[in-house]
Short mmCIF file of C-alpha atoms in Angstrom, two decimals:
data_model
loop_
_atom_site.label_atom_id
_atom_site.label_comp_id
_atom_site.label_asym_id
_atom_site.label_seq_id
_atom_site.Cartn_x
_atom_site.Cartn_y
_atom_site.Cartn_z
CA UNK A 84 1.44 -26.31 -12.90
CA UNK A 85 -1.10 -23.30 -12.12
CA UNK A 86 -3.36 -25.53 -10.95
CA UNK A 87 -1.87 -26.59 -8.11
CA UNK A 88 -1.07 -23.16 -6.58
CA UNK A 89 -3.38 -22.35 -3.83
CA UNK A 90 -5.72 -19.56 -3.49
CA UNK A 91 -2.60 -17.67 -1.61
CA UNK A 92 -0.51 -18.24 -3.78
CA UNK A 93 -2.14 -17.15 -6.72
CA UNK A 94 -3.21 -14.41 -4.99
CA UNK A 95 0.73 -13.24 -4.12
CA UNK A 96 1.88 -13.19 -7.58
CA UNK A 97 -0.75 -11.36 -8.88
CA UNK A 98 -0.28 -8.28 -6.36
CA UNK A 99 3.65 -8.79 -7.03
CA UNK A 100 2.46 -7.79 -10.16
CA UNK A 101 0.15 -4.97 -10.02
CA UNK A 102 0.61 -3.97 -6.20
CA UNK A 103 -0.26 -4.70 -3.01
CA UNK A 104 -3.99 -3.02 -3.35
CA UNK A 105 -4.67 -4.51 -6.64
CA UNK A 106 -8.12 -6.07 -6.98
CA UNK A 107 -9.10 -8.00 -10.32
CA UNK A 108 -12.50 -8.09 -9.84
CA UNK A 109 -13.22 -4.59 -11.79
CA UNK A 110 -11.39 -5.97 -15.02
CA UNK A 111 -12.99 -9.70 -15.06
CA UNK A 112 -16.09 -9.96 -13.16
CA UNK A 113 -19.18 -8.34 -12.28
CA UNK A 114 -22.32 -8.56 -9.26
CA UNK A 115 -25.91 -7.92 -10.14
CA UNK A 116 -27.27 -7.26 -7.01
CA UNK A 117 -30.83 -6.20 -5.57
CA UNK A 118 -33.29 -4.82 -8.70
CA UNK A 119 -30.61 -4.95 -11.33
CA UNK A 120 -27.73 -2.74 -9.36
CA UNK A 121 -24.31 -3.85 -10.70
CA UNK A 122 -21.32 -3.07 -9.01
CA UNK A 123 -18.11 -4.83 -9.83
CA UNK A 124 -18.38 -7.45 -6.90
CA UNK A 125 -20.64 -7.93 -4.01
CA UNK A 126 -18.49 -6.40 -1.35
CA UNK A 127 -19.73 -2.67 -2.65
CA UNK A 128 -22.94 -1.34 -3.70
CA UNK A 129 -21.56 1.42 -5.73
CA UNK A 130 -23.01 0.99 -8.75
CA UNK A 131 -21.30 0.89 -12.24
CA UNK A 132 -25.21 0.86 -14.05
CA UNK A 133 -28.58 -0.92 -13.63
CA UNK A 134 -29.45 -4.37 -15.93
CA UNK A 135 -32.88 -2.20 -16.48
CA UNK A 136 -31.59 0.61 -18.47
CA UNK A 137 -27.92 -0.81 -19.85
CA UNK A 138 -26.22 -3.83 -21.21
CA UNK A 139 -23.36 -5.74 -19.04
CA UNK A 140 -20.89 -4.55 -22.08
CA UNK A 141 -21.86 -0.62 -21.52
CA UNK A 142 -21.81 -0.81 -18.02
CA UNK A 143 -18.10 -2.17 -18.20
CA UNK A 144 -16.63 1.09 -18.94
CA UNK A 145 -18.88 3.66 -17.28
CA UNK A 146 -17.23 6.75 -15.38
CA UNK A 147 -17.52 4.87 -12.19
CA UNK A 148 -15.80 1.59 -12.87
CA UNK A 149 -13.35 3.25 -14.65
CA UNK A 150 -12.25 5.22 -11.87
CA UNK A 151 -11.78 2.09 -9.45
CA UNK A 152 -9.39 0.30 -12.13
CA UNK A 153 -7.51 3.15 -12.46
CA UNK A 154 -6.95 3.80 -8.87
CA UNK A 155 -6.02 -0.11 -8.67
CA UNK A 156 -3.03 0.28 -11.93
CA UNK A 157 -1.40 3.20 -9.65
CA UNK A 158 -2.02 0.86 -6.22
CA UNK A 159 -4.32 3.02 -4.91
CA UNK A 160 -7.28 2.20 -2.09
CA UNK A 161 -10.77 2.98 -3.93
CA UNK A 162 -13.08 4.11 -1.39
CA UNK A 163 -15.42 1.94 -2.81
CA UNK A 164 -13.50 -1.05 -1.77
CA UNK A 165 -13.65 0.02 2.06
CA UNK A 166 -15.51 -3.40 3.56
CA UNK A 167 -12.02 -5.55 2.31
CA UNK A 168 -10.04 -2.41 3.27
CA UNK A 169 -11.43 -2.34 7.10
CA UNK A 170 -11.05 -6.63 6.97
CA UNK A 171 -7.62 -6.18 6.40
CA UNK A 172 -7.04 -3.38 8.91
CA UNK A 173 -4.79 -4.83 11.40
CA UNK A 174 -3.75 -8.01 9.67
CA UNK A 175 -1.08 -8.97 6.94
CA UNK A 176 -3.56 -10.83 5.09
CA UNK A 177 -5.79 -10.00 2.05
CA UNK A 178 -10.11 -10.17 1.98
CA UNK A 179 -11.34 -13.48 0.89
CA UNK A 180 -13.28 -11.17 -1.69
CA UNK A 181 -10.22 -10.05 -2.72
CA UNK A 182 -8.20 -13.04 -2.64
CA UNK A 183 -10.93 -14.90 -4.56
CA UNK A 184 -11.04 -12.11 -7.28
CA UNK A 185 -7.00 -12.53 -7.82
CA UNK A 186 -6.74 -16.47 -7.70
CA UNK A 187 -9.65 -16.56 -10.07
CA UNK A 188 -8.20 -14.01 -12.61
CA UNK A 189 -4.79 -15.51 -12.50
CA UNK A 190 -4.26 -16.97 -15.91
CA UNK A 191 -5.86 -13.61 -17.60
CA UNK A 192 -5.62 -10.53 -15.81
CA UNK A 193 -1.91 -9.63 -17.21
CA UNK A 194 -3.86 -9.67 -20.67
CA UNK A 195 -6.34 -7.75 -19.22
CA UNK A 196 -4.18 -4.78 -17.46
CA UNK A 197 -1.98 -4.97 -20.67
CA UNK A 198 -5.27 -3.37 -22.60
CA UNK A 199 -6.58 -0.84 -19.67
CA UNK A 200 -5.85 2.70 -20.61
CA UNK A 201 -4.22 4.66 -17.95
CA UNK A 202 -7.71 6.46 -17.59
CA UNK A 203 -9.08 3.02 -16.62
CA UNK A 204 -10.90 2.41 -19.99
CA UNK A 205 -10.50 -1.53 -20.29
CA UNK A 206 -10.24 -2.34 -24.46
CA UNK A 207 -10.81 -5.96 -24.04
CA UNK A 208 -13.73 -7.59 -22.82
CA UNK A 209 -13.22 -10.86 -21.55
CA UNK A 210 -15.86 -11.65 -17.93
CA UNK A 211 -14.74 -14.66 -16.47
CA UNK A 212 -16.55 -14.33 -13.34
CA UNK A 213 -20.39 -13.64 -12.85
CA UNK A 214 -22.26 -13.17 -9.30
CA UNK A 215 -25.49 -13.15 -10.05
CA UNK A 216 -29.10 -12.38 -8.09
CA UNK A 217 -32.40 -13.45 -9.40
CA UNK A 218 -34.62 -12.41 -6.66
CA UNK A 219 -35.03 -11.70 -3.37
CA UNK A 220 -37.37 -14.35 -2.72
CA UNK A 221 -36.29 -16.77 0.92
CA UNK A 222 -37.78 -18.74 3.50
CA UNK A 223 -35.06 -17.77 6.01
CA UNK A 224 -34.63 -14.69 8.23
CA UNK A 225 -31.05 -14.51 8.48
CA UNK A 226 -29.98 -11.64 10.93
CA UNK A 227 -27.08 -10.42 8.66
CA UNK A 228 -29.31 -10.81 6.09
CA UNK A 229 -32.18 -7.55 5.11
CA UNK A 230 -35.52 -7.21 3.39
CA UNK A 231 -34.08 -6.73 -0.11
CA UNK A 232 -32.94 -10.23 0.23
CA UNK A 233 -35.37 -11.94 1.57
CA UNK A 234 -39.07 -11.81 1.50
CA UNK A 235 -39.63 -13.38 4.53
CA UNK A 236 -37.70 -10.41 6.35
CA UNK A 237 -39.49 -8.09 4.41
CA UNK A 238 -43.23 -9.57 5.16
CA UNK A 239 -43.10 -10.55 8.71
CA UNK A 240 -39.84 -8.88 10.30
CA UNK A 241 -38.93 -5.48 8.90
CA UNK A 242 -39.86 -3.39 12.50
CA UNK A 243 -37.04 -5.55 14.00
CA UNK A 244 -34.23 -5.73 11.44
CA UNK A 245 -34.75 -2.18 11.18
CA UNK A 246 -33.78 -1.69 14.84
CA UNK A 247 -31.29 -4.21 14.69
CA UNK A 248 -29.26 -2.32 11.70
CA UNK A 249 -30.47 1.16 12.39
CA UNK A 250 -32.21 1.86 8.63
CA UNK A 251 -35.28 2.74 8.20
CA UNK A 252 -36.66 0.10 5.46
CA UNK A 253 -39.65 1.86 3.45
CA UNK A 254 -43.20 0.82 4.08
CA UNK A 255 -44.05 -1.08 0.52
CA UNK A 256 -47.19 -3.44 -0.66
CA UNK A 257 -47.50 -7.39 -0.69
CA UNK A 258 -47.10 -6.69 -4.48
CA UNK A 259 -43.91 -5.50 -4.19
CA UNK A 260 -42.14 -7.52 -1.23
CA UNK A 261 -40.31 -9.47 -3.95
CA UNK A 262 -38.16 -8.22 -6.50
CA UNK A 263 -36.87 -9.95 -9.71
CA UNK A 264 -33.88 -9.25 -11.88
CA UNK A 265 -34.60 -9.61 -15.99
CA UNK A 266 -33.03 -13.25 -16.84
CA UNK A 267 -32.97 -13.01 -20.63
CA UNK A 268 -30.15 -10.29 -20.79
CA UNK A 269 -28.17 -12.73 -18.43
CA UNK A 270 -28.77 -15.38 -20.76
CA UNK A 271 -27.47 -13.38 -23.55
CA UNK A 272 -24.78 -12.27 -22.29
CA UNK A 273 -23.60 -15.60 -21.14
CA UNK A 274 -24.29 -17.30 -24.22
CA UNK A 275 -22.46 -14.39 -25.74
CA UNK A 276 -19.50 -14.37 -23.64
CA UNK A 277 -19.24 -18.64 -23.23
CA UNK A 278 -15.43 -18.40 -24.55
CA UNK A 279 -14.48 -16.24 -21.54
CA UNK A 280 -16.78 -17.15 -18.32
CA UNK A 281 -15.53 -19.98 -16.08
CA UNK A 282 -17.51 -19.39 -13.16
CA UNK A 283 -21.12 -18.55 -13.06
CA UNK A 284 -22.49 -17.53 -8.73
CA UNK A 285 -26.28 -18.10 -8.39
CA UNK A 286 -27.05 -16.29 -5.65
CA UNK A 287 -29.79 -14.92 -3.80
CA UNK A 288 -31.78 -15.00 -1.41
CA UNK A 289 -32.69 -18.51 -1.47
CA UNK A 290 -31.31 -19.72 -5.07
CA UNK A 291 -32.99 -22.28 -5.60
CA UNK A 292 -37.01 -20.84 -5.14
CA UNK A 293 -35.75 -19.04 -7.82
CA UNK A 294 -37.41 -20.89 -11.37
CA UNK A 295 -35.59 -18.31 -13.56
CA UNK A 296 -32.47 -20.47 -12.37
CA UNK A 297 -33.77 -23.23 -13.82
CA UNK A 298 -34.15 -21.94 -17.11
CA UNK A 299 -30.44 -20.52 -17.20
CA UNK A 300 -29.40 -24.16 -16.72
CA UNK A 301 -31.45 -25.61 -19.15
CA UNK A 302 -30.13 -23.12 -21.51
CA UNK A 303 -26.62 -24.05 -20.16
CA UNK A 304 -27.56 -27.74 -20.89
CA UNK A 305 -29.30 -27.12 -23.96
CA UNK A 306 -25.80 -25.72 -25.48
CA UNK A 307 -23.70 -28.36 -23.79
CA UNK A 308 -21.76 -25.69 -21.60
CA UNK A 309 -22.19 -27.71 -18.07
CA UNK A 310 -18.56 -29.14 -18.40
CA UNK A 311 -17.14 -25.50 -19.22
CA UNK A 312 -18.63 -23.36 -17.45
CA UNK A 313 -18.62 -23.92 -13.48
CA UNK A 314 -21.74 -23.05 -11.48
CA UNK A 315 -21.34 -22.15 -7.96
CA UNK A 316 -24.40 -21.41 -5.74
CA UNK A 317 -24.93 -20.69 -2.24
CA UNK A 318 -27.74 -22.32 -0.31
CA UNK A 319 -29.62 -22.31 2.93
CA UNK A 320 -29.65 -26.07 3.17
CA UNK A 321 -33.64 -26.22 3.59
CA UNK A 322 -34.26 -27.01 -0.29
CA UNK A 323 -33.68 -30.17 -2.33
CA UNK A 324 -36.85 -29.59 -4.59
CA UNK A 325 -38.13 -26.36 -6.06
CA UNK A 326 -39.98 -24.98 -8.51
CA UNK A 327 -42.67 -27.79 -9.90
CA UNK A 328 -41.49 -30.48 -7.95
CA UNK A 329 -37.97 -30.41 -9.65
CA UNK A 330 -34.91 -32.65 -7.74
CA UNK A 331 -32.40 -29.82 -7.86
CA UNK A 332 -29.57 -32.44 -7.14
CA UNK A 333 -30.48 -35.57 -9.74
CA UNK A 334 -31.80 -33.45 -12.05
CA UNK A 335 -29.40 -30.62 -12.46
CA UNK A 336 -26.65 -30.51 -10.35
CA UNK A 337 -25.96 -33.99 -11.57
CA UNK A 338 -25.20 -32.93 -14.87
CA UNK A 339 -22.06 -30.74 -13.56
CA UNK A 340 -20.47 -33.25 -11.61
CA UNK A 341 -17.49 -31.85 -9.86
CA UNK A 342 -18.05 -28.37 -12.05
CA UNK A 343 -20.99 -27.64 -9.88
CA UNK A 344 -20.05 -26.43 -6.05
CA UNK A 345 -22.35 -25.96 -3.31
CA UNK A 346 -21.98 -24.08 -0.35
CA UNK A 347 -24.16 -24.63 2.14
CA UNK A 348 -24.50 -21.83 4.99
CA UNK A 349 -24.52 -22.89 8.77
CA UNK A 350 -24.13 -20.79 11.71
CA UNK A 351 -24.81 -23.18 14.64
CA UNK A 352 -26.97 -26.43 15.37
CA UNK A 353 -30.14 -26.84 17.68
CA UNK A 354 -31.60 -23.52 18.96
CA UNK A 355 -28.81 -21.36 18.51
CA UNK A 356 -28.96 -22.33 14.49
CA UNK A 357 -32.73 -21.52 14.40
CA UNK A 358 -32.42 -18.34 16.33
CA UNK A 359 -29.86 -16.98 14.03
CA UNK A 360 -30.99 -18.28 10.56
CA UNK A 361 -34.69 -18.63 11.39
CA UNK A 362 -36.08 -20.77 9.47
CA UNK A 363 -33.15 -23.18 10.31
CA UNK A 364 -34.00 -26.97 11.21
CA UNK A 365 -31.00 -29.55 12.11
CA UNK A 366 -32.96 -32.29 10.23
CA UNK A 367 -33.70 -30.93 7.02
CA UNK A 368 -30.62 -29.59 6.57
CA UNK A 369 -28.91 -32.27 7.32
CA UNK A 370 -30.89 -34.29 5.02
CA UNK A 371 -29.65 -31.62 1.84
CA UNK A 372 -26.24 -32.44 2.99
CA UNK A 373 -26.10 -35.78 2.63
CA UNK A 374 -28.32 -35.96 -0.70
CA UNK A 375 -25.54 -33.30 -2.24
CA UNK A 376 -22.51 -35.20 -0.97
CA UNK A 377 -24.31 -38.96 -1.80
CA UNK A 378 -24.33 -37.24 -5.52
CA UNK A 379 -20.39 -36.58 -5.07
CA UNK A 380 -20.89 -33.14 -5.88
CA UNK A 381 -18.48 -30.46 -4.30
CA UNK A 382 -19.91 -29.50 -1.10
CA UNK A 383 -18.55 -26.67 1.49
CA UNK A 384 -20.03 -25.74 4.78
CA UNK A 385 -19.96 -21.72 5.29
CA UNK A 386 -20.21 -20.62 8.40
CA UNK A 387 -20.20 -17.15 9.54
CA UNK A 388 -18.63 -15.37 12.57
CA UNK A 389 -20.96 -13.65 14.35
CA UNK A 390 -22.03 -11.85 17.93
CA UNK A 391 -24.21 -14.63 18.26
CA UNK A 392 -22.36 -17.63 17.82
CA UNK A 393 -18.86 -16.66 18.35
CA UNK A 394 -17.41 -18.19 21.82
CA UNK A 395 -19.51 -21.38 20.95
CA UNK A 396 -17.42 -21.63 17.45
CA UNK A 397 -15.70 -24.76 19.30
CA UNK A 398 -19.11 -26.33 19.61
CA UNK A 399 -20.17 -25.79 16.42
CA UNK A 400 -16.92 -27.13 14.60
CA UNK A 401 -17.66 -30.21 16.85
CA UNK A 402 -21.34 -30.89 15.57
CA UNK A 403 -19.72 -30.70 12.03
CA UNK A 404 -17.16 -33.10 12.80
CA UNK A 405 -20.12 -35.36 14.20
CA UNK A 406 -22.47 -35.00 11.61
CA UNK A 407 -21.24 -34.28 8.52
CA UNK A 408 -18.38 -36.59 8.54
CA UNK A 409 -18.82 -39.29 5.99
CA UNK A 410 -16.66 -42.53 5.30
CA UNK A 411 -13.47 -40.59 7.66
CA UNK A 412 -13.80 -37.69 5.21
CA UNK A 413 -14.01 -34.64 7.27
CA UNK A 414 -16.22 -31.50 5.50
CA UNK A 415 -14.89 -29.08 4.00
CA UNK A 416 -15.81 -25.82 5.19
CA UNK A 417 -14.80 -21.85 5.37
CA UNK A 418 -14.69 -19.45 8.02
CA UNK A 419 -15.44 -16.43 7.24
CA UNK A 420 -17.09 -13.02 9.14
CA UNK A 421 -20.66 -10.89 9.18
CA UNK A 422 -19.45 -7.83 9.15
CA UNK A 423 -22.98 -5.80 9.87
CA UNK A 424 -21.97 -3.55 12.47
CA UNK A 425 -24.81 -4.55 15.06
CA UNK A 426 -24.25 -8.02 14.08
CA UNK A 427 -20.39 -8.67 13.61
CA UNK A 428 -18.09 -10.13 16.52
CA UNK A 429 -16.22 -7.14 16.75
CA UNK A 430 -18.98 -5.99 19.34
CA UNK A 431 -17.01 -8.09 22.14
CA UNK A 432 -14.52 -5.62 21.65
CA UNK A 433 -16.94 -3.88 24.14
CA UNK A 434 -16.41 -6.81 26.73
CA UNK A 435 -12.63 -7.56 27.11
CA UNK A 436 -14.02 -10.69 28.67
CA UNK A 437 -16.31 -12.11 25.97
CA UNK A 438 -14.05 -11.07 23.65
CA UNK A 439 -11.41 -12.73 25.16
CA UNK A 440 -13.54 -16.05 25.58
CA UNK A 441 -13.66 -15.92 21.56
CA UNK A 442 -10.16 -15.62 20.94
CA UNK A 443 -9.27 -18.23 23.25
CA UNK A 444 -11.96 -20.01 20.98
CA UNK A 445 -10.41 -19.62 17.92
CA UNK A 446 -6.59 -20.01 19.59
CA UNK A 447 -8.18 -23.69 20.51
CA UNK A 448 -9.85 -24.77 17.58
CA UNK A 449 -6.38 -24.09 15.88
CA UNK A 450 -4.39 -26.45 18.13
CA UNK A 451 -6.60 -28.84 18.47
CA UNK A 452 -7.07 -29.05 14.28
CA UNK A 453 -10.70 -30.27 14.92
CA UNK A 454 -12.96 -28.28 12.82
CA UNK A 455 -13.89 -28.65 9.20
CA UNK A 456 -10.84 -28.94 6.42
CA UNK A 457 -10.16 -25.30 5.32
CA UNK A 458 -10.90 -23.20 8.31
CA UNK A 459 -6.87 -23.50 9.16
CA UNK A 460 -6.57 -20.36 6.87
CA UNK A 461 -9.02 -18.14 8.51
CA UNK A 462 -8.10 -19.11 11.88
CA UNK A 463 -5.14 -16.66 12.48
CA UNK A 464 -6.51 -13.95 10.24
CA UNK A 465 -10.04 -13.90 12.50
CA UNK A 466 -7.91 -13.62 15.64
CA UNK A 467 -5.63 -10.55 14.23
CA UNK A 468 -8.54 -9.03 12.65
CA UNK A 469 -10.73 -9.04 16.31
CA UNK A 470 -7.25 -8.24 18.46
CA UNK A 471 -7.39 -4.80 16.06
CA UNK A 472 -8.73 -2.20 18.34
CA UNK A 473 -11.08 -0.21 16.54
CA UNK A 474 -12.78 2.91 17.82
CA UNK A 475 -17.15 1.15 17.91
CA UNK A 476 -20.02 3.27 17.57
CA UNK A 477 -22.00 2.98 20.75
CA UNK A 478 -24.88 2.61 18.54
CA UNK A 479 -24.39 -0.66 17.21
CA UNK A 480 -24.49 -2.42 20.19
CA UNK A 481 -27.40 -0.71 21.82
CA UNK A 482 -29.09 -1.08 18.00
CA UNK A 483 -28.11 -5.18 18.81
CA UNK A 484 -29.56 -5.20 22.19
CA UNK A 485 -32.66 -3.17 20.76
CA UNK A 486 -33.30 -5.49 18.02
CA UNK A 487 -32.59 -8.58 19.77
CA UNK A 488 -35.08 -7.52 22.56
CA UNK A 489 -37.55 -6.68 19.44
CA UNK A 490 -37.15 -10.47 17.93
CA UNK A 491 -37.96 -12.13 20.53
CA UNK A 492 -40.94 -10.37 20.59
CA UNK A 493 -41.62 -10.45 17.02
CA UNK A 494 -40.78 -14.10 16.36
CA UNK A 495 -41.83 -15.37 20.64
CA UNK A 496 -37.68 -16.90 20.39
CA UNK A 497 -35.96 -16.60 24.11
CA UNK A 498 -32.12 -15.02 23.61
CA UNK A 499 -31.25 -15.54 27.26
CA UNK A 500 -32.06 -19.53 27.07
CA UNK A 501 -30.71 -20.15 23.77
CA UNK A 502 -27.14 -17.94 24.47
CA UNK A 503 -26.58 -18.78 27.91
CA UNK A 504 -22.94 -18.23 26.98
CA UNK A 505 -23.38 -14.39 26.34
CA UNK A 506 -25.48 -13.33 29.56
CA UNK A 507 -22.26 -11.61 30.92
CA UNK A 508 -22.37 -10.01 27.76
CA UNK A 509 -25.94 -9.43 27.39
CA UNK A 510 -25.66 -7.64 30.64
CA UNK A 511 -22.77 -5.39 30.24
CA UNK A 512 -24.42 -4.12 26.87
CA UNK A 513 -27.70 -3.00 29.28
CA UNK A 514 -25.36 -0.91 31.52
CA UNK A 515 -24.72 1.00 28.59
CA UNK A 516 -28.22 1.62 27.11
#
């Protein structure tokens, strides 16, 4: 019966439960992030210990993590928690992070609470959940993406993405452009913990570059866990074969059937795609989408509201419809938000009328019903969420003009012919530099 409750759903008992700011993620799951930083999800870079110098098991209960699942048993906001905090500001409706973390944890996390201390010490160890980073190394340069997750940012665009987000990213050697995380003690502990962990994330960077993935799921094969043990991964849509010529789809992802899921990231089509996931072609990506759904493997489209693409959403939800459609089967797909502050679509908030233009947007796409299955849920959340007036540092949008005006440089790409759509924008913003 469980398994028919939605993601919602799931998600409502579990804070009837434990309270309206309860989060699951610090009692079931874990992120290993950039150069072995674990936190307990990818929403916060606080760290509870670094794969270099601990296990997974001792970083479980270290001072840090502790503290965050006790604040969570008396209903309390962590401070580390603040990116789903501000999402929610202004809207009656949870954080996918944290929605995802409760819906996931569902079956267990009474157990789980049951055996936490009132200090936050957590007596039974049981991950179900793993988000896990190889390396940094990608072909793309995303701009909400950095140079700790991709190399290509960090060889041949730092200058701009460090005007764009206002950090000043360290000069370092070709040697050290690309980082990697140790895979044996993830294969350990997975192997270790096989009773317990549903879901495995590969993430990245670009996932598949990475060959160390290829070894966990040989290992995963090898001990005949690819029917218990999900593997999610997200992907840039630009790779079908990786390292030594190897067919990720009929030679791995194969083997999981509908326990693999892909999600496939896409922020716009044609020029306005390539702009803001450079390294972005129509073609090829379109060509991974069809080999993954041809192999009947789960497949979700992610796109990502942005400052760039979001009064064109309607657009975009239409070249999906055209494209990606297969035998009447509309794609699945989820909305969901960059939240970068010289990147994210709260910016328009500086332009009543852009911002506006993107609410009528997203007011449209939600009568009409013609967009990808699953954006329904995110539709009325997004508009709430960018209705919330929030006080903007001045700073992020003259860091967006800035670094915008620095990648075209950098990269010889045109913003004024490829977002013809924002030159009211585009304009307003110089006024105020």
């Amino acid at each position: 019966m469980h398994q028919n409750l939605s993601l919602e759903k799931k998600h409502q008992i579990v804070i009837e439960k434990h309270g309206s700011n309860f989060c699951a993620a610090p009692f079931n799951s874990l992120h290993e992030g950039p150069d072995g930083l674990v936190s307990t999800c990818c929403k916060t870079r606080a760290a509870i210990g670094n794969s270099k110098d601990n296990t997974f098991e001792e970083m479980y209960n270290s001072e840090h993590v502790k503290s965050v699942r006790k604040a969570f048993l008396l209903n309390q906001k962590h401070p580390q928690c603040l990116g789903c905090w501000e999402l929610e500001k202004g809207t009656d409706k949870a954080a996918n992070n944290r929605m995802f973390s409760n819906s996931s944890g569902f079956e267990t996390i009474d157990e789980l609470v049951s055996n936490t201390e009132p200090d936050g010490t957590l007596k039974l160890h049981k991950p179900e959940w793993l988000d896990l980073l190889w390396t940094n190394k990608c072909n793309f340069a995303c701009l909400g993406c950095s140079p700790e997750l991709s190399t290509t940012i960090a060889k041949n665009y730092k200058k701009s993405y460090s005007i764009l987000n206002n950090i000043n990213y360290p000069d370092i050697s070709d040697n050290d452009l690309q980082w990697k995380n140790n895979n044996r003690s993830k294969i350990d502990y997975i192997l270790k913990h096989s009773d317990t962990i549903k879901m495995i994330h590969l993430n990245g960077g670009e996932p598949f570059l990475s060959e160390d993935i290829f070894e966990l799921l040989d290992v995963l094969l090898k001990n005949n866990l690819q029917k218990k043990i999900k593997i999610w991964s997200h992907t840039n849509g630009s790779i079908t074969k990786s390292y030594k010529g190897i067919d990720i789809v009929n030679d791995y992802l194969v083997h999981w059937g509908n326990n693999a899921s892909i999600t496939i990231s896409n922020d716009g089509n044609g020029l306005r795609g390539e702009y803001i996931r450079f390294g972005y072609r129509d073609k090829k990506w379109l060509e991974a989408y069809g080999k993954i759904k041809e192999a009947k493997i789960d497949l979700n489209i992610q796109t990502c509201l942005n400052v760039f693409n979001g009064i064109a959403i309607e657009e975009i939800a239409q070249w999906y419809l055209d494209n990606c459609t297969v035998n009447d089967k509309i794609p699945q797909g989820t909305l969901t938000i960059w939240s970068n502050p010289s990147t994210s679509i709260k910016l328009y908030n500086f332009h009543g009328e852009t911002r506006d233009r993107a609410l009528s947007a997203l007011k449209n796409l939600k009568l009409s019903n013609q967009h990808p299955i699953g954006w329904s849920r995110f539709l009325d959340k997004h508009q709430d969420w960018l209705r919330t007036d929030q006080i903007r540092n001045i700073y992020d949008i003259k860091n967006w003009l800035l670094g915008i005006q620095s990648f075209d440089q950098e990269r010889g790409t045109n913003f004024d012919q490829t977002f013809p759509e924002l030159k009211s924008f585009k304009s307003y913003v110089e006024t105020l530099t």
